[in-house]
Tab-separated table of C-alpha atoms in Angstrom:
chain	number	residue	atom	x	y	z
L	1	UNK	CA	0.000	0.000	0.000
L	2	UNK	CA	1.238	3.452	-0.849
L	3	UNK	CA	-0.489	6.786	-0.780
L	4	UNK	CA	-1.036	9.317	-3.485
L	5	UNK	CA	-2.483	12.750	-3.181
L	6	UNK	CA	-5.836	13.273	-4.801
L	7	UNK	CA	-5.563	14.288	-8.437
L	8	UNK	CA	-7.969	17.117	-7.671
L	9	UNK	CA	-6.154	19.702	-5.657
L	10	UNK	CA	-9.398	20.959	-4.201
L	11	UNK	CA	-9.918	17.790	-2.215
L	12	UNK	CA	-7.354	17.492	0.538
L	13	UNK	CA	-8.159	13.939	1.536
L	14	UNK	CA	-5.117	11.748	0.879
L	15	UNK	CA	-6.458	9.081	-1.434
L	16	UNK	CA	-4.832	5.788	-0.735
L	17	UNK	CA	-3.887	3.708	-3.688
L	18	UNK	CA	-4.067	-0.013	-4.043
L	19	UNK	CA	-1.373	-2.366	-5.183
L	20	UNK	CA	0.093	-0.335	-8.005
L	21	UNK	CA	0.709	3.284	-8.731
L	22	UNK	CA	-1.694	2.937	-11.643
L	23	UNK	CA	-4.596	2.484	-9.253
L	24	UNK	CA	-6.242	5.516	-7.753
L	25	UNK	CA	-9.476	6.361	-6.003
L	26	UNK	CA	-10.614	9.868	-6.819
L	27	UNK	CA	-13.764	11.985	-6.565
L	28	UNK	CA	-16.216	11.251	-9.361
L	29	UNK	CA	-16.544	13.887	-12.070
L	30	UNK	CA	-19.541	14.651	-14.239
L	31	UNK	CA	-17.709	13.036	-17.124
L	32	UNK	CA	-17.633	9.722	-15.216
L	33	UNK	CA	-21.412	9.283	-15.475
L	34	UNK	CA	-21.316	6.812	-18.350
L	35	UNK	CA	-18.551	4.762	-16.770
L	36	UNK	CA	-20.403	4.677	-13.457
L	37	UNK	CA	-23.609	3.636	-15.184
L	38	UNK	CA	-21.830	0.746	-16.938
L	39	UNK	CA	-20.747	-0.536	-13.548
L	40	UNK	CA	-23.927	-0.045	-11.548
L	41	UNK	CA	-26.518	-0.905	-14.221
L	42	UNK	CA	-25.932	-4.699	-14.173
L	43	UNK	CA	-26.170	-4.727	-10.388
L	44	UNK	CA	-29.385	-2.690	-10.394
L	45	UNK	CA	-30.902	-4.855	-13.146
L	46	UNK	CA	-29.977	-8.061	-11.301
L	47	UNK	CA	-31.691	-6.802	-8.120
L	48	UNK	CA	-29.860	-9.291	-5.958
L	49	UNK	CA	-27.777	-7.070	-3.715
L	50	UNK	CA	-29.028	-3.475	-3.716
L	51	UNK	CA	-32.463	-2.280	-2.650
L	52	UNK	CA	-32.957	-0.220	-5.767
L	53	UNK	CA	-35.721	-0.576	-8.367
L	54	UNK	CA	-34.529	-2.955	-11.084
L	55	UNK	CA	-36.188	-0.802	-13.734
L	56	UNK	CA	-34.318	2.367	-12.746
L	57	UNK	CA	-33.278	4.515	-15.694
L	58	UNK	CA	-29.743	5.760	-16.157
L	59	UNK	CA	-30.815	9.267	-15.180
L	60	UNK	CA	-32.485	8.047	-11.991
L	61	UNK	CA	-29.598	5.802	-11.071
L	62	UNK	CA	-26.953	8.468	-11.569
L	63	UNK	CA	-29.080	11.002	-9.666
L	64	UNK	CA	-29.138	8.508	-6.801
L	65	UNK	CA	-25.516	7.399	-6.901
L	66	UNK	CA	-24.075	10.881	-7.312
L	67	UNK	CA	-26.672	12.662	-5.165
L	68	UNK	CA	-26.102	15.996	-3.472
L	69	UNK	CA	-26.373	14.301	-0.076
L	70	UNK	CA	-23.222	12.230	-0.630
L	71	UNK	CA	-19.645	12.178	-1.903
L	72	UNK	CA	-19.055	9.812	-4.782
L	73	UNK	CA	-15.738	8.328	-5.824
L	74	UNK	CA	-14.456	6.152	-8.613
L	75	UNK	CA	-11.658	3.614	-8.527
L	76	UNK	CA	-9.483	3.823	-11.602
L	77	UNK	CA	-7.122	1.067	-12.605
L	78	UNK	CA	-4.760	1.814	-15.468
L	79	UNK	CA	-7.062	4.569	-16.604
L	80	UNK	CA	-10.220	2.459	-16.511
L	81	UNK	CA	-13.011	3.088	-14.010
L	82	UNK	CA	-13.410	-0.301	-12.304
L	83	UNK	CA	-15.501	0.626	-9.291
L	84	UNK	CA	-17.421	3.368	-7.575
L	85	UNK	CA	-18.652	4.149	-4.092
L	86	UNK	CA	-20.485	6.830	-2.193
L	87	UNK	CA	-20.203	8.089	1.367
L	88	UNK	CA	-23.031	9.889	3.119
L	89	UNK	CA	-24.535	10.416	6.538
L	90	UNK	CA	-26.790	7.470	7.339
L	91	UNK	CA	-29.340	9.636	9.125
L	92	UNK	CA	-29.942	13.303	9.807
L	93	UNK	CA	-29.759	15.133	13.126
L	94	UNK	CA	-28.817	12.866	16.022
L	95	UNK	CA	-27.883	10.107	13.571
L	96	UNK	CA	-25.615	12.171	11.352
L	97	UNK	CA	-22.358	11.022	12.971
L	98	UNK	CA	-22.880	7.564	11.471
L	99	UNK	CA	-21.639	7.135	7.915
L	100	UNK	CA	-23.173	4.957	5.238
L	101	UNK	CA	-21.610	3.755	1.993
L	102	UNK	CA	-22.436	1.796	-1.115
L	103	UNK	CA	-19.781	0.130	-3.278
L	104	UNK	CA	-19.972	-1.516	-6.672
L	105	UNK	CA	-17.158	-3.079	-8.706
L	106	UNK	CA	-17.314	-3.944	-12.400
L	107	UNK	CA	-18.310	-7.591	-12.607
L	108	UNK	CA	-15.388	-8.621	-14.823
L	109	UNK	CA	-12.837	-7.503	-12.242
L	110	UNK	CA	-14.559	-8.875	-9.141
L	111	UNK	CA	-12.344	-10.565	-6.592
L	112	UNK	CA	-9.273	-8.480	-7.302
L	113	UNK	CA	-9.460	-6.356	-4.177
L	114	UNK	CA	-11.062	-3.262	-5.591
L	115	UNK	CA	-14.051	-3.400	-3.222
L	116	UNK	CA	-11.720	-3.827	-0.273
L	117	UNK	CA	-9.630	-0.870	-1.410
L	118	UNK	CA	-12.720	1.295	-1.787
L	119	UNK	CA	-13.993	0.293	1.633
L	120	UNK	CA	-10.626	1.034	3.236
L	121	UNK	CA	-10.631	4.371	1.434
L	122	UNK	CA	-14.146	5.134	2.654
L	123	UNK	CA	-13.259	4.302	6.247
L	124	UNK	CA	-10.361	6.753	6.200
L	125	UNK	CA	-12.448	9.369	4.446
L	126	UNK	CA	-15.305	8.934	6.916
L	127	UNK	CA	-12.882	9.440	9.810
L	128	UNK	CA	-11.513	12.540	8.120
L	129	UNK	CA	-15.053	13.849	7.720
L	130	UNK	CA	-15.716	13.423	11.425
L	131	UNK	CA	-17.996	10.407	11.320
L	132	UNK	CA	-17.719	8.222	14.419
L	133	UNK	CA	-19.016	4.968	13.007
L	134	UNK	CA	-20.203	3.387	9.781
L	135	UNK	CA	-23.350	1.380	9.169
L	136	UNK	CA	-24.610	-0.739	6.284
L	137	UNK	CA	-28.383	-0.878	6.605
L	138	UNK	CA	-29.228	-3.754	4.337
L	139	UNK	CA	-26.566	-6.304	3.493
L	140	UNK	CA	-28.381	-9.101	1.705
L	141	UNK	CA	-27.589	-12.245	3.676
L	142	UNK	CA	-27.105	-14.313	0.528
L	143	UNK	CA	-24.353	-11.961	-0.625
L	144	UNK	CA	-21.680	-14.091	1.018
L	145	UNK	CA	-18.737	-12.365	-0.565
L	146	UNK	CA	-19.839	-8.966	0.716
L	147	UNK	CA	-20.609	-10.245	4.207
L	148	UNK	CA	-17.172	-11.856	4.490
L	149	UNK	CA	-15.448	-8.784	3.114
L	150	UNK	CA	-17.144	-6.398	5.539
L	151	UNK	CA	-16.387	-8.760	8.427
L	152	UNK	CA	-12.728	-8.827	7.440
L	153	UNK	CA	-12.754	-5.039	7.514
L	154	UNK	CA	-14.058	-4.889	11.058
L	155	UNK	CA	-17.782	-4.737	10.511
L	156	UNK	CA	-19.950	-6.674	12.916
L	157	UNK	CA	-23.496	-7.857	12.293
L	158	UNK	CA	-25.606	-5.884	14.768
L	159	UNK	CA	-28.984	-6.677	13.291
L	160	UNK	CA	-30.821	-9.343	11.368
L	161	UNK	CA	-33.888	-8.249	9.408
L	162	UNK	CA	-36.091	-11.300	8.786
L	163	UNK	CA	-37.071	-11.632	5.147
L	164	UNK	CA	-36.387	-7.951	4.569
L	165	UNK	CA	-35.028	-8.406	1.054
L	166	UNK	CA	-37.118	-9.790	-1.794
L	167	UNK	CA	-34.522	-11.657	-3.790
L	168	UNK	CA	-35.579	-12.153	-7.428
L	169	UNK	CA	-34.703	-15.870	-7.352
L	170	UNK	CA	-34.604	-16.866	-3.685
L	171	UNK	CA	-37.712	-15.125	-2.359
L	172	UNK	CA	-37.665	-13.096	0.848
L	173	UNK	CA	-34.238	-13.501	2.415
L	174	UNK	CA	-32.815	-11.966	5.568
L	175	UNK	CA	-30.804	-8.788	5.451
L	176	UNK	CA	-28.049	-7.838	7.880
L	177	UNK	CA	-27.266	-4.567	9.540
L	178	UNK	CA	-23.484	-4.277	9.757
L	179	UNK	CA	-21.663	-1.706	11.845
L	180	UNK	CA	-18.221	-0.628	12.920
L	181	UNK	CA	-16.750	2.123	15.014
L	182	UNK	CA	-14.312	4.408	13.221
Z	1	UNK	CA	-62.959	-0.350	19.286
Z	2	UNK	CA	-65.303	0.479	16.454
Z	3	UNK	CA	-64.644	1.321	12.856
Z	4	UNK	CA	-65.550	4.357	10.824
Z	5	UNK	CA	-65.119	4.874	7.146
Z	6	UNK	CA	-62.548	7.450	6.125
Z	7	UNK	CA	-63.998	10.927	5.870
Z	8	UNK	CA	-62.448	11.198	2.448
Z	9	UNK	CA	-64.346	9.015	0.057
Z	10	UNK	CA	-61.344	8.702	-2.192
Z	11	UNK	CA	-59.476	6.645	0.372
Z	12	UNK	CA	-61.070	3.270	0.806
Z	13	UNK	CA	-59.051	2.177	3.788
Z	14	UNK	CA	-61.395	1.668	6.771
Z	15	UNK	CA	-59.984	3.984	9.398
Z	16	UNK	CA	-60.332	2.505	12.815
Z	17	UNK	CA	-61.362	4.819	15.576
Z	18	UNK	CA	-60.164	4.831	19.132
Z	19	UNK	CA	-62.231	4.834	22.259
Z	20	UNK	CA	-64.889	7.350	21.278
Z	21	UNK	CA	-66.749	8.213	18.132
Z	22	UNK	CA	-65.149	11.672	18.341
Z	23	UNK	CA	-61.738	10.207	17.573
Z	24	UNK	CA	-60.719	9.574	13.996
Z	25	UNK	CA	-57.548	8.963	12.063
Z	26	UNK	CA	-57.746	10.430	8.590
Z	27	UNK	CA	-55.413	11.345	5.731
Z	28	UNK	CA	-53.659	14.657	6.305
Z	29	UNK	CA	-54.846	17.577	4.220
Z	30	UNK	CA	-52.864	20.607	3.114
Z	31	UNK	CA	-54.817	22.643	5.644
Z	32	UNK	CA	-53.407	20.470	8.457
Z	33	UNK	CA	-49.871	21.794	7.950
Z	34	UNK	CA	-49.963	24.249	10.840
Z	35	UNK	CA	-51.505	21.720	13.218
Z	36	UNK	CA	-48.911	19.119	12.219
Z	37	UNK	CA	-46.105	21.597	12.695
Z	38	UNK	CA	-47.334	22.446	16.219
Z	39	UNK	CA	-47.072	18.765	17.095
Z	40	UNK	CA	-43.775	17.866	15.452
Z	41	UNK	CA	-41.828	21.093	16.093
Z	42	UNK	CA	-41.223	20.496	19.825
Z	43	UNK	CA	-40.033	16.958	19.105
Z	44	UNK	CA	-37.674	18.129	16.356
Z	45	UNK	CA	-36.337	20.968	18.523
Z	46	UNK	CA	-35.757	18.615	21.457
Z	47	UNK	CA	-33.743	16.240	19.242
Z	48	UNK	CA	-34.133	13.387	21.692
Z	49	UNK	CA	-36.143	10.863	19.705
Z	50	UNK	CA	-36.058	11.606	15.974
Z	51	UNK	CA	-32.984	11.725	13.770
Z	52	UNK	CA	-33.939	15.049	12.249
Z	53	UNK	CA	-31.957	18.307	12.347
Z	54	UNK	CA	-33.037	20.278	15.414
Z	55	UNK	CA	-32.840	23.514	13.416
Z	56	UNK	CA	-35.245	22.341	10.709
Z	57	UNK	CA	-37.589	25.039	9.481
Z	58	UNK	CA	-41.335	24.573	9.292
Z	59	UNK	CA	-41.139	24.306	5.507
Z	60	UNK	CA	-38.423	21.662	5.663
Z	61	UNK	CA	-40.180	19.689	8.367
Z	62	UNK	CA	-43.542	19.650	6.600
Z	63	UNK	CA	-41.845	18.726	3.312
Z	64	UNK	CA	-40.306	15.783	5.133
Z	65	UNK	CA	-43.336	14.678	7.147
Z	66	UNK	CA	-45.794	14.998	4.271
Z	67	UNK	CA	-43.386	13.908	1.527
Z	68	UNK	CA	-44.471	12.481	-1.795
Z	69	UNK	CA	-42.847	9.154	-0.873
Z	70	UNK	CA	-45.277	8.534	1.994
Z	71	UNK	CA	-48.870	8.677	3.186
Z	72	UNK	CA	-49.447	10.993	6.111
Z	73	UNK	CA	-52.328	10.851	8.572
Z	74	UNK	CA	-53.581	12.911	11.456
Z	75	UNK	CA	-55.375	11.725	14.574
Z	76	UNK	CA	-58.229	14.033	15.488
Z	77	UNK	CA	-59.849	13.988	18.893
Z	78	UNK	CA	-62.969	16.073	19.303
Z	79	UNK	CA	-61.967	18.133	16.307
Z	80	UNK	CA	-58.396	18.758	17.484
Z	81	UNK	CA	-55.377	17.278	15.720
Z	82	UNK	CA	-53.578	15.434	18.520
Z	83	UNK	CA	-51.154	13.297	16.560
Z	84	UNK	CA	-49.749	12.520	13.157
Z	85	UNK	CA	-47.973	9.661	11.462
Z	86	UNK	CA	-46.589	8.660	8.104
Z	87	UNK	CA	-46.314	5.326	6.332
Z	88	UNK	CA	-43.791	4.679	3.582
Z	89	UNK	CA	-41.690	1.936	2.082
Z	90	UNK	CA	-38.534	1.553	4.151
Z	91	UNK	CA	-36.380	0.827	1.118
Z	92	UNK	CA	-36.741	0.740	-2.637
Z	93	UNK	CA	-36.600	-2.288	-4.933
Z	94	UNK	CA	-36.065	-5.543	-3.067
Z	95	UNK	CA	-36.726	-3.776	0.238
Z	96	UNK	CA	-39.992	-2.130	-0.741
Z	97	UNK	CA	-42.224	-4.755	0.890
Z	98	UNK	CA	-41.095	-3.527	4.309
Z	99	UNK	CA	-43.024	-0.566	5.690
Z	100	UNK	CA	-41.656	2.209	7.845
Z	101	UNK	CA	-43.563	4.715	9.972
Z	102	UNK	CA	-43.034	7.719	12.189
Z	103	UNK	CA	-45.531	8.798	14.846
Z	104	UNK	CA	-45.733	11.925	16.981
Z	105	UNK	CA	-48.384	12.854	19.546
Z	106	UNK	CA	-48.919	16.320	20.990
Z	107	UNK	CA	-46.981	16.451	24.257
Z	108	UNK	CA	-49.929	17.581	26.372
Z	109	UNK	CA	-51.943	14.480	25.494
Z	110	UNK	CA	-49.148	11.920	25.794
Z	111	UNK	CA	-50.034	8.661	27.505
Z	112	UNK	CA	-53.670	8.622	26.453
Z	113	UNK	CA	-53.336	5.931	23.819
Z	114	UNK	CA	-53.131	8.071	20.721
Z	115	UNK	CA	-49.741	6.703	19.650
Z	116	UNK	CA	-50.991	3.155	20.132
Z	117	UNK	CA	-54.074	3.912	18.065
Z	118	UNK	CA	-51.988	5.406	15.290
Z	119	UNK	CA	-49.637	2.426	15.282
Z	120	UNK	CA	-52.556	-0.012	15.146
Z	121	UNK	CA	-53.995	2.043	12.302
Z	122	UNK	CA	-50.676	2.014	10.462
Z	123	UNK	CA	-50.324	-1.762	10.827
Z	124	UNK	CA	-53.727	-2.335	9.254
Z	125	UNK	CA	-53.024	0.227	6.546
Z	126	UNK	CA	-49.641	-1.312	5.781
Z	127	UNK	CA	-51.279	-4.735	5.409
Z	128	UNK	CA	-53.902	-3.228	3.110
Z	129	UNK	CA	-51.137	-1.653	1.037
Z	130	UNK	CA	-49.461	-5.015	0.598
Z	131	UNK	CA	-46.470	-4.550	2.892
Z	132	UNK	CA	-45.283	-7.786	4.471
Z	133	UNK	CA	-43.490	-6.393	7.492
Z	134	UNK	CA	-42.753	-3.138	9.280
Z	135	UNK	CA	-39.426	-1.821	10.476
Z	136	UNK	CA	-38.364	1.068	12.696
Z	137	UNK	CA	-34.779	1.882	11.802
Z	138	UNK	CA	-33.709	3.996	14.734
Z	139	UNK	CA	-35.628	3.747	17.989
Z	140	UNK	CA	-33.576	5.698	20.500
Z	141	UNK	CA	-32.868	3.264	23.330
Z	142	UNK	CA	-33.514	5.909	25.988
Z	143	UNK	CA	-37.041	6.428	24.664
Z	144	UNK	CA	-38.449	3.840	27.078
Z	145	UNK	CA	-42.075	4.643	26.476
Z	146	UNK	CA	-41.744	4.115	22.736
Z	147	UNK	CA	-39.749	0.899	23.113
Z	148	UNK	CA	-42.368	-0.566	25.467
Z	149	UNK	CA	-45.214	0.544	23.244
Z	150	UNK	CA	-43.750	-1.003	20.110
Z	151	UNK	CA	-43.005	-4.208	22.017
Z	152	UNK	CA	-46.607	-4.376	23.203
Z	153	UNK	CA	-47.676	-4.047	19.585
Z	154	UNK	CA	-45.631	-7.027	18.473
Z	155	UNK	CA	-42.386	-5.377	17.466
Z	156	UNK	CA	-39.190	-7.210	18.322
Z	157	UNK	CA	-35.736	-5.690	18.644
Z	158	UNK	CA	-33.749	-7.216	15.777
Z	159	UNK	CA	-30.781	-4.886	15.932
Z	160	UNK	CA	-28.794	-2.778	18.345
Z	161	UNK	CA	-26.797	0.099	16.887
Z	162	UNK	CA	-24.019	1.040	19.315
Z	163	UNK	CA	-23.963	4.755	20.052
Z	164	UNK	CA	-25.834	5.481	16.838
Z	165	UNK	CA	-27.848	8.373	18.252
Z	166	UNK	CA	-26.235	11.550	19.539
Z	167	UNK	CA	-28.590	12.485	22.364
Z	168	UNK	CA	-28.401	16.191	23.211
Z	169	UNK	CA	-28.085	15.487	26.957
Z	170	UNK	CA	-26.937	11.881	27.252
Z	171	UNK	CA	-24.255	11.716	24.566
Z	172	UNK	CA	-24.078	8.864	22.070
Z	173	UNK	CA	-26.705	6.316	23.042
Z	174	UNK	CA	-27.666	3.058	21.383
Z	175	UNK	CA	-30.496	2.883	18.891
Z	176	UNK	CA	-32.670	-0.132	18.275
Z	177	UNK	CA	-33.947	-1.613	15.053
Z	178	UNK	CA	-37.465	-2.921	15.706
Z	179	UNK	CA	-39.364	-5.183	13.359
Z	180	UNK	CA	-42.591	-7.120	13.030
Z	181	UNK	CA	-44.211	-9.255	10.391
Z	182	UNK	CA	-47.592	-8.052	9.191
């Protein structure tokens, strides 16, 4: 692991890089919209891991993913956008010290550590932003890879929501609430 | 318990009434905005039970409470609005079969069963709307009265969020995730 400064001078958060110097995580730009859509569309259409309408249009999905209530980043490997994540406050008011994130990696590069790198990046960013903990509200229990990854990054299952996710192939499956202090 | 039809013919849900025939729960109308604000403002300002910004303006609070993503009701006792609640989907997509509600009763009539009546009403309404369960995402653990009330209405604590609510007087306190099948 090495660290690189953000390519945008206006953002002072030191963006950690992954294995090589050709990997960076940087704030998303307007011009990333198409690349982000290519990554998140298959996941939205599949409807197996995110509680988003499967029929969402590109405009709706981008409006959600790059909303004004969150900071959105892209992971770029050798010049290609391979993943994206957002960080936001999970709740308002008395709940605004808890961060929430969503991460998606391009399916053809799954398992290469990009999700882990984005999560590590988000944890450091959330600390820098003053958040005191991070919560995932709805981790689909059948999403084994995600559950194991979050556990390995210090997240603990603090809640089990019975049948709270209508899986398109498996019916109503449990969802987990995962949490870690920052 | 008796039942009265909704005063608005356009809404076919049979609105249950509480103890007397002078108590009804009906869909909120635009003209209820001031009455709703009088009820929810003290709770928002106190910041002890709802994860909403304490400095919220009336316009912001009404926009939230009567948002287009939810159905909002008022409880009227002898012609006075004494409480209000909303029902919405807790999540989109694969999470949209789980309902979520918020309830607030005017402080000077607390403990008279209005919150219970509204919750019972919301459970029946949620069933009628096709929801399969109901979830409260952030029940502040120090809000004993609410926790006991939801338990008595069949809600079970399925999650404990450590320090997830910044109480204005008690510091970071736990929040509960409460859930029931419909």
